[in-house]
Coordinates of C-alpha atoms and ligand atoms in Angstrom, one line a residue:
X55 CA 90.4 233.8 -38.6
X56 CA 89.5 232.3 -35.5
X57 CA 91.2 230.3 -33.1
X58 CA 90.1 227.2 -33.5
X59 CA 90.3 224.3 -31.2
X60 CA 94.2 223.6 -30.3
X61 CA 95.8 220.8 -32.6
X62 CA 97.4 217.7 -30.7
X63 CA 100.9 219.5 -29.3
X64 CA 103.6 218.7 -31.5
X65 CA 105.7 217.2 -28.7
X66 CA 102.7 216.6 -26.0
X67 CA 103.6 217.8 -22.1
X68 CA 104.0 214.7 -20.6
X69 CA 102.1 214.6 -17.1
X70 CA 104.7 216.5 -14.6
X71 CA 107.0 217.6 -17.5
X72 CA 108.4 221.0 -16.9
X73 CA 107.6 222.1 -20.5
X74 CA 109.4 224.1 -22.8
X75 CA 111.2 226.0 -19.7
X76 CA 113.0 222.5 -19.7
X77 CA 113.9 222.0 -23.0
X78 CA 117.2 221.5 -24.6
X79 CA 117.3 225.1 -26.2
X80 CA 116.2 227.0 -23.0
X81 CA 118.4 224.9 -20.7
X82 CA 122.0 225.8 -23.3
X83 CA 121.0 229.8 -24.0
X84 CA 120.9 229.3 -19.5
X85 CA 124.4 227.5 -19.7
X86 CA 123.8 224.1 -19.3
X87 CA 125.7 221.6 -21.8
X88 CA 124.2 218.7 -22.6
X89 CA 125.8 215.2 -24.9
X90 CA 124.5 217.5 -27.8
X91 CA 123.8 221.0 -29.2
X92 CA 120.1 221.7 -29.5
X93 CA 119.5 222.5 -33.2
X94 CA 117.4 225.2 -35.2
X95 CA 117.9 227.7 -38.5
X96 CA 117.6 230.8 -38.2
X97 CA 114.7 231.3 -41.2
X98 CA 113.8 228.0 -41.2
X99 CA 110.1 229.0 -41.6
X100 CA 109.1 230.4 -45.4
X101 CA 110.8 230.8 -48.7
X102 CA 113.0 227.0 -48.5
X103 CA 109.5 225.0 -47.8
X104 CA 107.5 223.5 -50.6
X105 CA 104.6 224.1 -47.9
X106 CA 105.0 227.3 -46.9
X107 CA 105.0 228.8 -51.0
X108 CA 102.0 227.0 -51.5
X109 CA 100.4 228.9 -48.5
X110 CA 101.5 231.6 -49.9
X111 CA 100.0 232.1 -53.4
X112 CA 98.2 235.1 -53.4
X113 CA 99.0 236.7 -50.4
X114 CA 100.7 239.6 -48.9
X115 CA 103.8 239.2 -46.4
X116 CA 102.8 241.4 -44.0
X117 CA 99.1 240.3 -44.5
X118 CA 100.4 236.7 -43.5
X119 CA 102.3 238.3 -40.6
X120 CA 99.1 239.9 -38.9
X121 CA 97.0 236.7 -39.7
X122 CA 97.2 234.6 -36.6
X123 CA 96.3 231.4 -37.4
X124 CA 98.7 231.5 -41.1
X125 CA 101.8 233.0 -38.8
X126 CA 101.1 230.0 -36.5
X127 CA 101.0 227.4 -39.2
X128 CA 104.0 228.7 -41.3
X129 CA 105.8 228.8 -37.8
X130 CA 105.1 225.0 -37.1
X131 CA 105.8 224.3 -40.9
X132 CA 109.7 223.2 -40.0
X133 CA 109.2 221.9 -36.6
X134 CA 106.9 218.8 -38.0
X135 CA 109.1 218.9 -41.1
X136 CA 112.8 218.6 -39.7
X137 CA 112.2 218.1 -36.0
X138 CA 114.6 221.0 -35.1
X139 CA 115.0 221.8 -31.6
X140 CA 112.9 225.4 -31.2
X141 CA 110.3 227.5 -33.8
X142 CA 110.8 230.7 -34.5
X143 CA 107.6 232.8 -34.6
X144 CA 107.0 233.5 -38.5
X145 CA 107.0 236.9 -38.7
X146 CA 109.3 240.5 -39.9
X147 CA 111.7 242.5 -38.0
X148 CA 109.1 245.3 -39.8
X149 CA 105.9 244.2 -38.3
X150 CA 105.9 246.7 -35.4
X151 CA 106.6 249.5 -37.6
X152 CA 103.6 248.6 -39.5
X153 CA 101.8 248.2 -36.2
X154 CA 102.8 251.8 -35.5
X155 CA 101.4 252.8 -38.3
X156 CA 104.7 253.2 -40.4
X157 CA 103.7 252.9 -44.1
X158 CA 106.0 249.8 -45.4
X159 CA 105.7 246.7 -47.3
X160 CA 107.5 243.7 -48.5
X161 CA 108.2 243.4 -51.9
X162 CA 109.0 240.4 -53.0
X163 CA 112.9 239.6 -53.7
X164 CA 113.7 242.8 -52.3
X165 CA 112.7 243.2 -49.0
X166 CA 111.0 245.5 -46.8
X167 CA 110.6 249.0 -48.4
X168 CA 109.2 252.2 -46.8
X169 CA 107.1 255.0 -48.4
X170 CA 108.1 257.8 -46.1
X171 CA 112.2 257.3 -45.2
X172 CA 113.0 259.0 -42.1
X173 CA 116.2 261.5 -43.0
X174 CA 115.4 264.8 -41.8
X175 CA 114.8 266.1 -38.4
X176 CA 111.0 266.5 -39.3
X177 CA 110.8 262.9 -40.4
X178 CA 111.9 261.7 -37.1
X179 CA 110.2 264.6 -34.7
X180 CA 106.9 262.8 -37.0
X181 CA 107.8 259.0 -36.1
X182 CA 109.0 259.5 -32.8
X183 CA 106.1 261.5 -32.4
X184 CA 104.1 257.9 -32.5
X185 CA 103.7 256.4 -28.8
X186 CA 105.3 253.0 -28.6
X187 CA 102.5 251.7 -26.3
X188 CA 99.9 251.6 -29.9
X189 CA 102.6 248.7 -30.9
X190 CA 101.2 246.7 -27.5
X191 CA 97.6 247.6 -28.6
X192 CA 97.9 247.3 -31.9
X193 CA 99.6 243.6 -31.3
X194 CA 97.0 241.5 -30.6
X195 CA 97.0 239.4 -33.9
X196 CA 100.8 238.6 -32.7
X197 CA 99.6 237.4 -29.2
X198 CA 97.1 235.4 -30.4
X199 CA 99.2 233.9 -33.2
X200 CA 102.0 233.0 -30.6
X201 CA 99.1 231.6 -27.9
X202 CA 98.1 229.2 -31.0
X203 CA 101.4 228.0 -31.7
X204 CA 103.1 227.4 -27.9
X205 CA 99.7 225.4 -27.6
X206 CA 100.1 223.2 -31.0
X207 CA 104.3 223.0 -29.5
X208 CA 103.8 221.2 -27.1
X209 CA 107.6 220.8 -24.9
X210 CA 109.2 222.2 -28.0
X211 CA 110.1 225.7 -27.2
X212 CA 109.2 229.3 -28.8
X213 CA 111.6 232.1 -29.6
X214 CA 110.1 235.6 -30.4
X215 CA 112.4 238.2 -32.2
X216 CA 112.8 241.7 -32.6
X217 CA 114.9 243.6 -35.1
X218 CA 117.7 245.4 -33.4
X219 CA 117.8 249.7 -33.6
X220 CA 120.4 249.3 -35.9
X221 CA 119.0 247.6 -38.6
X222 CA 115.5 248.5 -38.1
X223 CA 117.0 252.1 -38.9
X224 CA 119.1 251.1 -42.1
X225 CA 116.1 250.2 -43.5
X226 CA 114.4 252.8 -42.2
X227 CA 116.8 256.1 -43.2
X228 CA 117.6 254.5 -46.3
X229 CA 114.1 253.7 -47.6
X230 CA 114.6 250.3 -48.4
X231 CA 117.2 247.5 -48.5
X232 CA 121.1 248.8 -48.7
X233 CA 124.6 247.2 -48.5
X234 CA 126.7 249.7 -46.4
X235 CA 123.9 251.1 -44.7
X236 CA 125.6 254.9 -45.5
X237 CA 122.8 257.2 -44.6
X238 CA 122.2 256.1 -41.6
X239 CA 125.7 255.4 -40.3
X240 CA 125.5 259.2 -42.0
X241 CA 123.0 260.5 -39.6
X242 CA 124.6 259.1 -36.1
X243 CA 127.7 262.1 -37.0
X244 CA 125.8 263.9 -38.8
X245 CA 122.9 264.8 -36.2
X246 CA 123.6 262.6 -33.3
X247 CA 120.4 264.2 -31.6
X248 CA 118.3 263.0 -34.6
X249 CA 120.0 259.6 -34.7
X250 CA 119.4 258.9 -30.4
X251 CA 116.2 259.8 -30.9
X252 CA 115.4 257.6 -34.0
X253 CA 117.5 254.8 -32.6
X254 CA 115.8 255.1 -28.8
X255 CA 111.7 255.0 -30.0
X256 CA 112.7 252.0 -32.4
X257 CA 114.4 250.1 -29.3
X258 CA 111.0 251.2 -27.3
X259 CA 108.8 249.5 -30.3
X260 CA 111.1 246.6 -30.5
X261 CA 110.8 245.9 -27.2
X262 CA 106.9 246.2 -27.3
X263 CA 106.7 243.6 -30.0
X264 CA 109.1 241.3 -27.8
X265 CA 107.1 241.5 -24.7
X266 CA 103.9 240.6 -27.2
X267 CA 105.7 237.5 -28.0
X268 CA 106.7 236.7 -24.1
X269 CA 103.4 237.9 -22.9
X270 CA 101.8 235.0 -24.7
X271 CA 104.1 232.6 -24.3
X272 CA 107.4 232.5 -26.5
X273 CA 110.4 230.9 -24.2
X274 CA 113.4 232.5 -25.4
X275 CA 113.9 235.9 -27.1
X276 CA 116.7 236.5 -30.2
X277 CA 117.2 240.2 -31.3
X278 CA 118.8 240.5 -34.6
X279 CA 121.0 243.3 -35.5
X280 CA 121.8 241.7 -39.0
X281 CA 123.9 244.5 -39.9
X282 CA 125.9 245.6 -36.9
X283 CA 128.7 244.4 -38.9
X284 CA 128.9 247.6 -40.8
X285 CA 130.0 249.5 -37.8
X286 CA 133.0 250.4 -36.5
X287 CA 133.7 249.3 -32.4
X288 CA 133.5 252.9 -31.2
X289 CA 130.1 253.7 -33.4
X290 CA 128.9 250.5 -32.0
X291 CA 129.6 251.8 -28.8
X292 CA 128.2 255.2 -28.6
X293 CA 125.1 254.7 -30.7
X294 CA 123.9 251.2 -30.9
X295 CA 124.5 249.1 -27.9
X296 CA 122.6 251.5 -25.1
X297 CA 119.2 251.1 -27.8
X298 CA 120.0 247.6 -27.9
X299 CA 120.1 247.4 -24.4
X300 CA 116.8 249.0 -24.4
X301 CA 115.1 246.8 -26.8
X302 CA 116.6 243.8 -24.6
X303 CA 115.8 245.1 -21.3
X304 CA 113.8 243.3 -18.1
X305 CA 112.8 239.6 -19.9
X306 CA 113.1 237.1 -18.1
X307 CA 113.5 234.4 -20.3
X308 CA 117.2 234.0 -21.9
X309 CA 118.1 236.6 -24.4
X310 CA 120.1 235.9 -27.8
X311 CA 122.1 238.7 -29.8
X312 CA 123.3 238.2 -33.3
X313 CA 124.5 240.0 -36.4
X314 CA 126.3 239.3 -39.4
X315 CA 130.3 240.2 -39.9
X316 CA 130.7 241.0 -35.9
X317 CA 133.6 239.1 -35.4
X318 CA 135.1 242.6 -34.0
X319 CA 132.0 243.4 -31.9
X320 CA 131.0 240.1 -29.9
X321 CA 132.7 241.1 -26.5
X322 CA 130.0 243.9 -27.2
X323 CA 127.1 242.0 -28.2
X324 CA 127.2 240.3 -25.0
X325 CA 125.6 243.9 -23.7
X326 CA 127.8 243.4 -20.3
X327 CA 125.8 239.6 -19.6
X328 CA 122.4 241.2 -20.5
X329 CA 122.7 238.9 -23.8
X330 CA 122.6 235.1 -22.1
X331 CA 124.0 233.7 -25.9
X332 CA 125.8 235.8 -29.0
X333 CA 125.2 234.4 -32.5
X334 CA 128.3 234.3 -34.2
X335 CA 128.3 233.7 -38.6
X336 CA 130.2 231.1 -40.7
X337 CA 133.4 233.5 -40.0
X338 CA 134.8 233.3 -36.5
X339 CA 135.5 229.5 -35.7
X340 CA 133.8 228.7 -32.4
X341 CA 136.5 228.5 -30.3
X342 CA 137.9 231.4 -31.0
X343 CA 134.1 233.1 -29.9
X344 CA 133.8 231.8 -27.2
X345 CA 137.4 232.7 -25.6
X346 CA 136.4 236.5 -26.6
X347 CA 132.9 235.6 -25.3
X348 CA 134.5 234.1 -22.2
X349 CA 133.0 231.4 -19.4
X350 CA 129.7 232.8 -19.1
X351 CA 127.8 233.4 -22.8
X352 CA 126.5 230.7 -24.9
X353 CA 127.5 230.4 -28.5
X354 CA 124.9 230.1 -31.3
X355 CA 125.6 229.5 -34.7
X356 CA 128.2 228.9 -37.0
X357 CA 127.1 226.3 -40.1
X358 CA 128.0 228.7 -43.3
X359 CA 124.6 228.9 -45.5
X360 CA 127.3 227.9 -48.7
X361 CA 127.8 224.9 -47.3
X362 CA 124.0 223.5 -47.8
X363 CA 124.5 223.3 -51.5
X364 CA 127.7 221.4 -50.6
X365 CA 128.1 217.6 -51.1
X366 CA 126.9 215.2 -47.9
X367 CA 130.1 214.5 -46.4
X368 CA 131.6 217.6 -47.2
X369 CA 128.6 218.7 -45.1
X370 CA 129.2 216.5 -42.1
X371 CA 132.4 216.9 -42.1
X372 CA 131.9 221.0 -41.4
X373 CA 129.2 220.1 -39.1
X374 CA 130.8 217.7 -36.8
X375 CA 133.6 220.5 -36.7
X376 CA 131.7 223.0 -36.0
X377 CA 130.1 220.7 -32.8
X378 CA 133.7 220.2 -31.8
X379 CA 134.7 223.9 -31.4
X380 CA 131.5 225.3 -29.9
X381 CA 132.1 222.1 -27.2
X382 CA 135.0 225.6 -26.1
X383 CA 131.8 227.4 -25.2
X384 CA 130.1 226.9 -21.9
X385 CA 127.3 225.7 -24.1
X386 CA 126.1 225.6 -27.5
X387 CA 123.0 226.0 -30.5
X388 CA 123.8 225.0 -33.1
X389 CA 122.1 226.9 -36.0
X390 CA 123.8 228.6 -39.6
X391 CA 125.9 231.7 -39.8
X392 CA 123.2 233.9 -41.4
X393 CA 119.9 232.5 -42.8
X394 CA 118.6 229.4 -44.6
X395 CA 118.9 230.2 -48.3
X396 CA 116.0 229.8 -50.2
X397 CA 116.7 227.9 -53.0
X398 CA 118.0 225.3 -49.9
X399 CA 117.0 221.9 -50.3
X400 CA 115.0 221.6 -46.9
X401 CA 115.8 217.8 -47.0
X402 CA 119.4 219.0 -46.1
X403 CA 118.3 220.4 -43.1
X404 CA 116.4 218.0 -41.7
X405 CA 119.7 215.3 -42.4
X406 CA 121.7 217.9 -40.4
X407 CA 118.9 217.4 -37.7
X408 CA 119.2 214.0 -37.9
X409 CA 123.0 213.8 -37.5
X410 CA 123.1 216.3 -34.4
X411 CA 120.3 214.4 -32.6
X412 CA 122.4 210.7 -33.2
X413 CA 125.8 212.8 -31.6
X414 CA 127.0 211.8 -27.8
X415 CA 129.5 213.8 -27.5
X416 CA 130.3 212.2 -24.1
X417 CA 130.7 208.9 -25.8
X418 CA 132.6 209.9 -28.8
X419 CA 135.1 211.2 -26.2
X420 CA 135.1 208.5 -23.9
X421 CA 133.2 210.1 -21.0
X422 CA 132.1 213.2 -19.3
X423 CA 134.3 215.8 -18.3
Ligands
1CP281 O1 107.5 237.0 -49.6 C1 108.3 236.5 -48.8 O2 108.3 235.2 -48.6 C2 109.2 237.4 -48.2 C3 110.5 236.9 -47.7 C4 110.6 237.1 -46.2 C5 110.3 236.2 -45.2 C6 110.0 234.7 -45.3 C7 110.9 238.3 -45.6 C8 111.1 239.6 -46.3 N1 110.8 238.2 -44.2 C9 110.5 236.9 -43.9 C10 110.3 236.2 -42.6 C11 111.3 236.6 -41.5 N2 112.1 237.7 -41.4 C12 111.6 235.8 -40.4 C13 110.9 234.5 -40.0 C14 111.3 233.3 -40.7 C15 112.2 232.3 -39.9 O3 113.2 232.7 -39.4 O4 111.9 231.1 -40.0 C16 112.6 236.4 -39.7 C17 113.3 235.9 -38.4 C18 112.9 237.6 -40.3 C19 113.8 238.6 -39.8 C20 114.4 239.6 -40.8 N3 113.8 240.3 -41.8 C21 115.7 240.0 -40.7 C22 116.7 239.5 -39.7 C23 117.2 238.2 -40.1 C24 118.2 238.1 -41.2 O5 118.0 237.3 -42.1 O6 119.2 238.8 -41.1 C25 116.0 241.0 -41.7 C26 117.2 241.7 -42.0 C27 114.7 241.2 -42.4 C28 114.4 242.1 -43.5 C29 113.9 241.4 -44.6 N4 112.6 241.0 -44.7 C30 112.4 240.3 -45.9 C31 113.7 240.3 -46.6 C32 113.9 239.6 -47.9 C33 114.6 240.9 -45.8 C34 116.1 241.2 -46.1 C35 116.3 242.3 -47.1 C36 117.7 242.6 -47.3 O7 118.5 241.8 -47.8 O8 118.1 243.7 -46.8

């Protein structure tokens, strides 16, 4: 498809407005803390949106993902439809691997699934083998898709994502979706040359399809190690956070780190301050985040997914808590624990919206501080 001629931006730049550099999302991953949390799901786009299933009837996930002007559209889907706070580009943590030529699809309810798992030193000496720079070549749909939907945003901000070494790799050594993630927590003791190598071309490819998304134009970047949570502190140490360093390295926009069941890794997953704001699940309260976290990381999260089939109040009530702890943080996004689920009632989430965008926190407790 073609680009076609820009829609009217979602949010339009006002004349002198700073853009979406300014916006509420940018300015908390940065630090600042405003009278309320800026507010977005993490997989807000797809499988929960009337819209989005009946744009894709027919099609192929990773077709959709390499079609510029669908990923733009299914991006912007949730952004007219709840008003949240940021987009996230509409895409998988697998679409560089297929740009690399890595031969993997998505089945549907399962997940990404590859024909060719990478277990044996051969397997690896044949993917590492691949240059990293055909992913920037081979990206162009991705640009293009992300130049068409910062244009149709407007103010409201873009974050691009990346799948972290780790989890690209469960995937990846196990051949397809997997709870523990044994072979390839396996392969770091069992052949810790194999695993570095493995776990340092998929940080190089992960941070190729980052700087696609920052190239044209996303403001923020979020690199999802879904899994970490499998791993022990010392494993997470000495094989997963210099990749994920890698894969994070030399943006300049603000950088957001989360996995699932980390509550013993966050002082980690702040990478030494390369990581501006750590995700944190329906777990770990807030508070207690951010004082491992300390004065100078932004909090992201913690609404547990369970709770959207909840009754209203019940809801709100968990809501407004979780506000109240992350106000601990030196600022805070609010977003779920771990993804939208999709048999979620999207009007939920756009009440949720609603109910952050009404709070002043300054006024509920009688002031600034
Ligand atoms: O046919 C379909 O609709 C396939 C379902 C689907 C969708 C909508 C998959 C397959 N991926 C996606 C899009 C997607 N994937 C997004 C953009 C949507 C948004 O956030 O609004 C994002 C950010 C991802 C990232 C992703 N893919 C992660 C990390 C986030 C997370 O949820 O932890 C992971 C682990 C994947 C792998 C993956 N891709 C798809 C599925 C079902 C899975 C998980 C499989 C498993 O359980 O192991």
């Amino acid at each position: 498809m073609t680009s076609s001629a820009p829609a009217t931006p979602l949010t339009p730049t006002a004349a002198g407005a700073a853009g979406p550099a300014a916006s509420a999302l940018v300015r908390a991953l940065r630090g600042e803390r405003d009278v309320r949390p800026p507010v977005w799901f993490m997989r807000q786009a797809g499988r929960s949106l009337p819209e989005y299933r009946e744009l894709r009837v027919g099609t192929r996930m990773l077709d959709v993902c390499l079609d510029p002007a669908l990923a733009s559209e299914i991006t912007l889907q949730p952004v007219r439809r709840h008003g949240v706070d940021a987009a996230i580009f509409f895409s998988d943590i697998v679409v560089p691997l297929r740009l690399a030529g890595v031969d993997v699809v998505i089945e549907p309810g399962r997940g990404p699934v590859f024909a060719n798992p990478v277990r044996s030193v051969a397997d690896v000496d044949r993917l590492t083998a691949i240059d990293p720079e055909v992913v920037a070549e081979a990206a162009a749909p991705i640009r293009e898709a992300v130049r068409l939907t910062t244009a149709a945003l407007g103010d409201t901000p873009l974050i691009g994502f990346a799948g972290a070494p780790f989890t690209l790799a469960a995937y990846l050594v196990e051949g397809g979706p997997s709870k523990e993630h044994l072979r390839a927590r396996a392969m770091m003791h069992a052949d810790p040359d194999s695993w570095h190598r493995l776990a340092g071309w998929l940080a190089q490819v992960s941070h190729a399809f980052l700087t696609a998304q920052t190239d044209a134009g996303a403001s923020a970047v979020q690199l999802f190690d879904s899994w970490a949570g499998s791993l022990s502190v010392a494993d997470y140490r000495a094989f997963i956070a210099p990749h994920s360093r890698v894969a994070l390295d030399g943006f300049t926009v603000p950088r957001i780190h989360f996995g699932v069941g980390t509550a013993h890794l966050l002082a980690d997953m702040r990478l030494d301050g390369m990581a501006d704001t750590v995700g944190v699940d329906w777990r770990t309260p807030l508070d207690e985040a951010a004082a491992i976290l300390g004065a100078d990381t932004t909090v992201q999260g913690n609404i547990d997914p369970a709770l959207l089939a909840a009754p209203w109040p019940v809801l709100e009530a968990h809501v407004r808590g979780i506000v109240q702890r992350g106000r601990a943080a030196r600022a805070h996004v609010l977003n779920l624990g771990h993804g939208v689920p999709p048999e979620t009632d999207p009007t939920v989430l756009t009440r949720i919206v609603e109910l952050v965008h009404g709070l002043d926190l300054d006024a509920a407790v009688g002031g600034a501080e």
